[in-house]
Amino acid sequence: MENIKVKKLSDQEILIKVKDLKKWHLKKDNKAIKKTFIFSDFKEAFCWMTYVSLEAEKNNHHPEWKNVYNKVEVYLSTHDVNGLSDKDFYIAKVMDSNYKKFVG
C-alpha cells in the first residue's frame, strides 16, 4: 500500500469499510476510527506497537495512539484529507492481523 494517492472517503464508503473491521468504532463525525487493544503486559503491548510502527513508517501513515501498561488506544485518521482514507483502513487491518501474533 506504499505511496497510494490519498482521497477522502465518502460517508457511504466509510460505513462499508468499517463493517469489515472487528471492534473498531467510528467517531460520530466520521473523521476517525478507534479501537482499544489489550495485551498480557507492557512488553507484549510495546512489541506490537514497534512491529506496527514499521508498517506505518513504510506507508507514511502514523497512528495516534496511547499506551498505558497493557492497553493501547488507537485513533486513525488521515490529516491530509481531514477525515478517513484507505490508508486508515489498511493500517487498521495490519494492526488487527498482527495483534493475533502478539497476544499470548
CSV table of C-alpha atoms in Angstrom, one decimal:
chain,number,residue,atom,x,y,z
A,1,MET,CA,0.0,0.0,0.0
A,2,GLU,CA,3.0,2.3,-0.3
A,3,ASN,CA,2.5,5.8,-1.7
A,4,ILE,CA,-1.1,5.4,-2.7
A,5,LYS,CA,-2.9,8.6,-3.7
A,6,VAL,CA,-4.8,9.8,-0.7
A,7,LYS,CA,-8.5,10.5,-1.2
A,8,LYS,CA,-11.0,11.3,1.5
A,9,LEU,CA,-13.7,8.6,1.7
A,10,SER,CA,-17.3,9.4,1.5
A,11,ASP,CA,-19.6,8.6,4.4
A,12,GLN,CA,-21.1,5.7,2.4
A,13,GLU,CA,-17.6,4.3,1.7
A,14,ILE,CA,-16.6,4.6,5.3
A,15,LEU,CA,-19.7,2.8,6.6
A,16,ILE,CA,-19.0,-0.1,4.2
A,17,LYS,CA,-15.3,-0.3,5.2
A,18,VAL,CA,-15.9,-0.1,8.9
A,19,LYS,CA,-18.2,-3.1,8.8
A,20,ASP,CA,-15.2,-5.2,7.6
A,21,LEU,CA,-13.3,-4.4,10.8
A,22,LYS,CA,-13.8,-6.1,14.1
A,23,LYS,CA,-14.4,-3.9,17.2
A,24,TRP,CA,-13.3,-0.7,15.5
A,25,HIS,CA,-15.6,2.2,16.3
A,26,LEU,CA,-16.4,5.2,14.0
A,27,LYS,CA,-16.3,8.6,15.6
A,28,LYS,CA,-19.6,10.5,15.3
A,29,ASP,CA,-18.1,13.0,12.8
A,30,ASN,CA,-16.9,10.1,10.5
A,31,LYS,CA,-13.4,11.6,10.7
A,32,ALA,CA,-11.7,8.8,12.7
A,33,ILE,CA,-11.9,5.2,13.7
A,34,LYS,CA,-10.8,4.0,17.1
A,35,LYS,CA,-10.0,0.7,18.9
A,36,THR,CA,-8.5,-0.4,22.2
A,37,PHE,CA,-6.1,-3.3,22.2
A,38,ILE,CA,-5.5,-5.3,25.4
A,39,PHE,CA,-2.3,-7.3,25.9
A,40,SER,CA,-1.0,-9.5,28.7
A,41,ASP,CA,1.6,-7.0,29.8
A,42,PHE,CA,3.5,-3.9,28.9
A,43,LYS,CA,6.2,-5.8,27.0
A,44,GLU,CA,3.7,-7.5,24.7
A,45,ALA,CA,1.9,-4.2,24.0
A,46,PHE,CA,5.1,-2.4,23.3
A,47,CYS,CA,6.4,-5.1,21.0
A,48,TRP,CA,3.2,-5.0,19.0
A,49,MET,CA,3.5,-1.2,18.7
A,50,THR,CA,7.0,-1.5,17.5
A,51,TYR,CA,6.0,-4.1,14.9
A,52,VAL,CA,3.1,-2.0,13.7
A,53,SER,CA,5.2,1.2,13.6
A,54,LEU,CA,7.4,-0.4,10.9
A,55,GLU,CA,4.4,-0.8,8.6
A,56,ALA,CA,3.1,2.6,9.5
A,57,GLU,CA,6.5,4.2,8.6
A,58,LYS,CA,6.7,2.2,5.3
A,59,ASN,CA,3.3,3.6,4.3
A,60,ASN,CA,3.9,7.1,5.7
A,61,HIS,CA,0.8,6.8,7.8
A,62,HIS,CA,1.3,7.1,11.5
A,63,PRO,CA,-1.4,6.3,14.1
A,64,GLU,CA,-2.3,8.4,17.0
A,65,TRP,CA,-2.0,6.0,19.9
A,66,LYS,CA,-1.6,5.9,23.7
A,67,ASN,CA,-0.1,3.1,25.7
A,68,VAL,CA,-0.7,2.6,29.4
A,69,TYR,CA,0.8,-0.7,30.7
A,70,ASN,CA,-1.1,-3.4,28.7
A,71,LYS,CA,-3.6,-1.2,26.9
A,72,VAL,CA,-3.1,0.6,23.6
A,73,GLU,CA,-5.8,3.1,22.5
A,74,VAL,CA,-5.6,3.8,18.7
A,75,TYR,CA,-7.2,6.6,16.7
A,76,LEU,CA,-6.8,6.5,12.9
A,77,SER,CA,-7.4,9.5,10.7
A,78,THR,CA,-5.8,11.0,7.6
A,79,HIS,CA,-4.9,14.6,8.5
A,80,ASP,CA,-4.1,15.4,4.8
A,81,VAL,CA,-7.8,14.9,3.9
A,82,ASN,CA,-9.3,15.9,7.3
A,83,GLY,CA,-11.1,12.5,7.5
A,84,LEU,CA,-10.7,8.9,6.7
A,85,SER,CA,-8.9,7.4,3.7
A,86,ASP,CA,-8.0,3.9,2.5
A,87,LYS,CA,-4.7,4.3,4.5
A,88,ASP,CA,-6.6,4.2,7.8
A,89,PHE,CA,-8.4,1.0,6.9
A,90,TYR,CA,-5.2,-0.6,5.7
A,91,ILE,CA,-3.3,0.2,8.9
A,92,ALA,CA,-6.3,-1.0,11.0
A,93,LYS,CA,-6.2,-4.3,9.2
A,94,VAL,CA,-2.4,-4.5,9.8
A,95,MET,CA,-3.0,-3.8,13.5
A,96,ASP,CA,-5.7,-6.5,13.7
A,97,SER,CA,-3.7,-9.2,11.9
A,98,ASN,CA,-0.6,-8.5,13.9
A,99,TYR,CA,-2.5,-8.3,17.2
A,100,LYS,CA,-3.2,-12.0,16.9
A,101,LYS,CA,0.5,-12.8,16.6
A,102,PHE,CA,1.4,-10.9,19.8
A,103,VAL,CA,-1.4,-11.8,22.2
A,104,GLY,CA,-0.1,-14.7,24.4
